Structures are given as structure tokens and as C-alpha cells.
Amino acid sequence: MIGGPLVYLSTDPLLAACATAWQAAPNPPDPCDWPLKSLSPNGVFIAWLNGRILSSLPTSGELITMNGEYTRLRNARPRGCAEIGAEETIGVAVPIGQPTPLSNLSVLACLRGPDLTAAEAQHRAMLASATIEAVTRLMSPSDRPGRAS
């Protein structure tokens, strides 16, 4: 997986050894290649990932709206998620409200059948409902960069 983990979501149990502490440095290394051994039938694994560098939003893939802006959903069968028994891999770079089409946040979904249609619909609903607040709006005024405390 590319980038450091922010959060893992899955219908299957995750490996405790793969957890990272919230105090970890920005973009901590992932202690495991995958935080689960394999997906069960109709299983879903989702990883929200953070990269250190802003990258351009993709120009290929299905156009979708996320976080109030356009981005591209890239779907492959099975691609990288085959390592955990998934039949479908979905990647999305999350638009984060920059003045230019850049992002350092992405969502990776691994889906296993037989009911891929339902799992993909639920994943798309999650993407459509996600809202990412700008960091400066989440910080108190005294915590913002360039301000004395």
C-alpha cells in the first residue's frame, strides 16, 4: 500500500499487531503489509492513507464527486488487493480543498465477492458522504502555524 495508514475499516477482524498509535509521527510506516490475513466471502477492507507529498489528482478513471469536488475513481480486478483474496481494488485520491487539484489523502478499497455490486455501492456511498475539514479550521487559533501560544 502507498502512504501511511490513517484508519482501517473491515468486515473481517484486523490484526492487532498492525495498529499504529495516534501519537505516531506524520505518515508513520505501516507495521504490516496488510492488516488482515484475508477477506471472507463478501468481505470489504478499506484503508484511508496519507502521503507526505501533495500529488496531482488522477486524470483517468470514473469522474465522481467527493468532499464537494471532482476526483477520479479507479477500479481494477483484482490488482493489488488480490494479496488478501479480494476480487476488486478501488482507489480514490481525495480532493482536500487546495486551490489546485492536489491531494495527499487517498482511499483504497478491497472487495471480495460474490456480491461485489452491493459492496461497491456501499463503498461509493461512504465516499460520497465523506467530508474533510481543512486543518486550519480544525485547529484552535493558538495552535495554528506561525502563531505564538
CSV table of C-alpha atoms in Angstrom, one decimal:
chain,number,residue,atom,x,y,z
A,1,MET,CA,0.0,0.0,0.0
A,2,ILE,CA,1.2,3.5,-0.7
A,3,GLY,CA,1.3,6.1,2.1
A,4,GLY,CA,0.9,5.8,5.8
A,5,PRO,CA,-2.3,4.5,7.3
A,6,LEU,CA,-4.8,6.8,8.9
A,7,VAL,CA,-7.6,4.3,9.6
A,8,TYR,CA,-8.5,0.8,8.6
A,9,LEU,CA,-12.1,-0.4,8.2
A,10,SER,CA,-13.1,-4.0,7.5
A,11,THR,CA,-15.8,-6.6,7.8
A,12,ASP,CA,-13.1,-9.0,8.9
A,13,PRO,CA,-11.0,-8.9,12.1
A,14,LEU,CA,-7.9,-6.8,11.8
A,15,LEU,CA,-4.5,-7.9,13.2
A,16,ALA,CA,-3.7,-6.1,16.5
A,17,ALA,CA,0.0,-6.2,15.6
A,18,CYS,CA,-0.7,-3.8,12.7
A,19,ALA,CA,-2.1,-1.0,14.8
A,20,THR,CA,-0.2,2.3,15.0
A,21,ALA,CA,-0.5,4.8,17.9
A,22,TRP,CA,-2.2,8.1,17.3
A,23,GLN,CA,0.9,9.8,18.6
A,24,ALA,CA,2.9,8.4,15.8
A,25,ALA,CA,4.9,10.8,13.6
A,26,PRO,CA,3.1,12.1,10.5
A,27,ASN,CA,2.8,9.4,7.9
A,28,PRO,CA,4.1,6.5,10.1
A,29,PRO,CA,5.3,3.4,8.4
A,30,ASP,CA,2.7,0.7,8.2
A,31,PRO,CA,3.9,-2.1,10.5
A,32,CYS,CA,2.3,-4.7,8.3
A,33,ASP,CA,1.9,-5.1,4.6
A,34,TRP,CA,-1.8,-5.8,5.1
A,35,PRO,CA,-3.6,-5.6,8.5
A,36,LEU,CA,-5.6,-8.8,7.9
A,37,LYS,CA,-4.7,-12.2,6.6
A,38,SER,CA,-7.6,-12.5,4.0
A,39,LEU,CA,-11.1,-11.3,3.2
A,40,SER,CA,-14.0,-13.6,3.9
A,41,PRO,CA,-16.7,-14.0,1.1
A,42,ASN,CA,-18.4,-10.6,0.6
A,43,GLY,CA,-15.7,-9.1,2.7
A,44,VAL,CA,-14.6,-5.5,2.5
A,45,PHE,CA,-11.3,-3.8,3.6
A,46,ILE,CA,-10.9,0.0,3.4
A,47,ALA,CA,-7.7,2.0,4.2
A,48,TRP,CA,-7.6,5.7,4.4
A,49,LEU,CA,-4.0,6.6,3.7
A,50,ASN,CA,-1.9,9.8,3.9
A,51,GLY,CA,1.1,10.6,1.8
A,52,ARG,CA,3.8,13.1,2.7
A,53,ILE,CA,3.7,15.0,-0.6
A,54,LEU,CA,0.8,16.6,-2.4
A,55,SER,CA,0.2,14.8,-5.7
A,56,SER,CA,-2.0,15.7,-8.7
A,57,LEU,CA,-5.4,14.2,-8.8
A,58,PRO,CA,-5.7,11.5,-11.4
A,59,THR,CA,-7.0,12.4,-14.9
A,60,SER,CA,-8.2,8.9,-15.8
A,61,GLY,CA,-11.0,6.8,-14.2
A,62,GLU,CA,-14.6,7.4,-13.5
A,63,LEU,CA,-15.4,11.0,-12.5
A,64,ILE,CA,-17.1,11.2,-9.1
A,65,THR,CA,-17.8,13.9,-6.5
A,66,MET,CA,-16.2,13.6,-3.1
A,67,ASN,CA,-15.7,16.3,-0.5
A,68,GLY,CA,-17.6,18.7,-2.7
A,69,GLU,CA,-15.1,18.4,-5.5
A,70,TYR,CA,-14.4,16.2,-8.5
A,71,THR,CA,-12.0,13.4,-8.5
A,72,ARG,CA,-11.5,10.1,-10.3
A,73,LEU,CA,-12.3,6.6,-9.1
A,74,ARG,CA,-10.0,3.9,-10.4
A,75,ASN,CA,-11.3,0.3,-10.4
A,76,ALA,CA,-9.2,-2.8,-11.2
A,77,ARG,CA,-9.9,-6.5,-11.0
A,78,PRO,CA,-8.2,-7.9,-8.9
A,79,ARG,CA,-4.9,-5.7,-8.9
A,80,GLY,CA,-3.1,-5.2,-5.6
A,81,CYS,CA,-5.9,-6.4,-3.3
A,82,ALA,CA,-5.5,-9.9,-4.7
A,83,GLU,CA,-2.9,-10.4,-2.0
A,84,ILE,CA,-5.7,-10.7,0.6
A,85,GLY,CA,-8.2,-12.6,-1.6
A,86,ALA,CA,-10.1,-9.6,-3.0
A,87,GLU,CA,-11.5,-9.6,-6.5
A,88,GLU,CA,-11.7,-5.8,-6.9
A,89,THR,CA,-9.4,-2.9,-6.0
A,90,ILE,CA,-10.8,0.6,-5.9
A,91,GLY,CA,-8.6,3.6,-5.5
A,92,VAL,CA,-9.5,7.3,-5.0
A,93,ALA,CA,-7.4,10.4,-4.4
A,94,VAL,CA,-9.4,12.6,-2.1
A,95,PRO,CA,-9.7,16.3,-3.1
A,96,ILE,CA,-8.7,18.2,0.0
A,97,GLY,CA,-9.8,21.8,-0.9
A,98,GLN,CA,-6.5,23.0,-2.2
A,99,PRO,CA,-6.6,25.8,-4.7
A,100,THR,CA,-5.1,23.4,-7.2
A,101,PRO,CA,-6.2,19.8,-7.9
A,102,LEU,CA,-3.8,18.2,-5.4
A,103,SER,CA,-4.2,15.6,-2.7
A,104,ASN,CA,-2.1,13.8,-0.1
A,105,LEU,CA,-5.1,11.7,1.1
A,106,SER,CA,-6.4,8.5,-0.6
A,107,VAL,CA,-8.8,5.7,0.0
A,108,LEU,CA,-8.1,2.1,-1.0
A,109,ALA,CA,-10.9,-0.4,-1.0
A,110,CYS,CA,-10.6,-4.2,-1.4
A,111,LEU,CA,-13.8,-6.1,-2.2
A,112,ARG,CA,-14.4,-9.8,-2.3
A,113,GLY,CA,-17.5,-11.4,-3.9
A,114,PRO,CA,-19.7,-13.0,-4.7
A,115,ASP,CA,-21.8,-9.8,-4.2
A,116,LEU,CA,-19.4,-7.2,-5.5
A,117,THR,CA,-22.3,-4.9,-6.6
A,118,ALA,CA,-23.6,-4.4,-3.1
A,119,ALA,CA,-20.1,-3.9,-1.6
A,120,GLU,CA,-19.2,-1.3,-4.3
A,121,ALA,CA,-22.5,0.6,-3.8
A,122,GLN,CA,-21.8,0.8,0.0
A,123,HIS,CA,-18.2,2.0,-0.7
A,124,ARG,CA,-19.4,4.6,-3.1
A,125,ALA,CA,-22.0,5.8,-0.5
A,126,MET,CA,-19.1,6.2,2.0
A,127,LEU,CA,-17.0,8.2,-0.5
A,128,ALA,CA,-20.0,10.5,-1.3
A,129,SER,CA,-20.7,11.2,2.3
A,130,ALA,CA,-17.1,11.9,3.4
A,131,THR,CA,-16.2,15.5,4.3
A,132,ILE,CA,-12.6,16.5,5.0
A,133,GLU,CA,-12.2,19.7,7.0
A,134,ALA,CA,-9.2,22.0,6.3
A,135,VAL,CA,-6.6,21.5,9.0
A,136,THR,CA,-6.6,25.2,9.9
A,137,ARG,CA,-10.3,25.1,10.6
A,138,LEU,CA,-9.8,22.2,13.0
A,139,MET,CA,-7.0,23.8,15.0
A,140,SER,CA,-7.6,26.4,17.7
A,141,PRO,CA,-6.3,29.8,16.7
A,142,SER,CA,-3.3,29.5,19.1
A,143,ASP,CA,-2.3,26.1,17.6
A,144,ARG,CA,-2.1,27.4,14.0
A,145,PRO,CA,1.3,27.6,12.4
A,146,GLY,CA,3.0,31.0,12.8
A,147,ARG,CA,1.1,31.9,15.9
A,148,ALA,CA,2.6,32.3,19.3
A,149,SER,CA,0.9,30.5,22.2
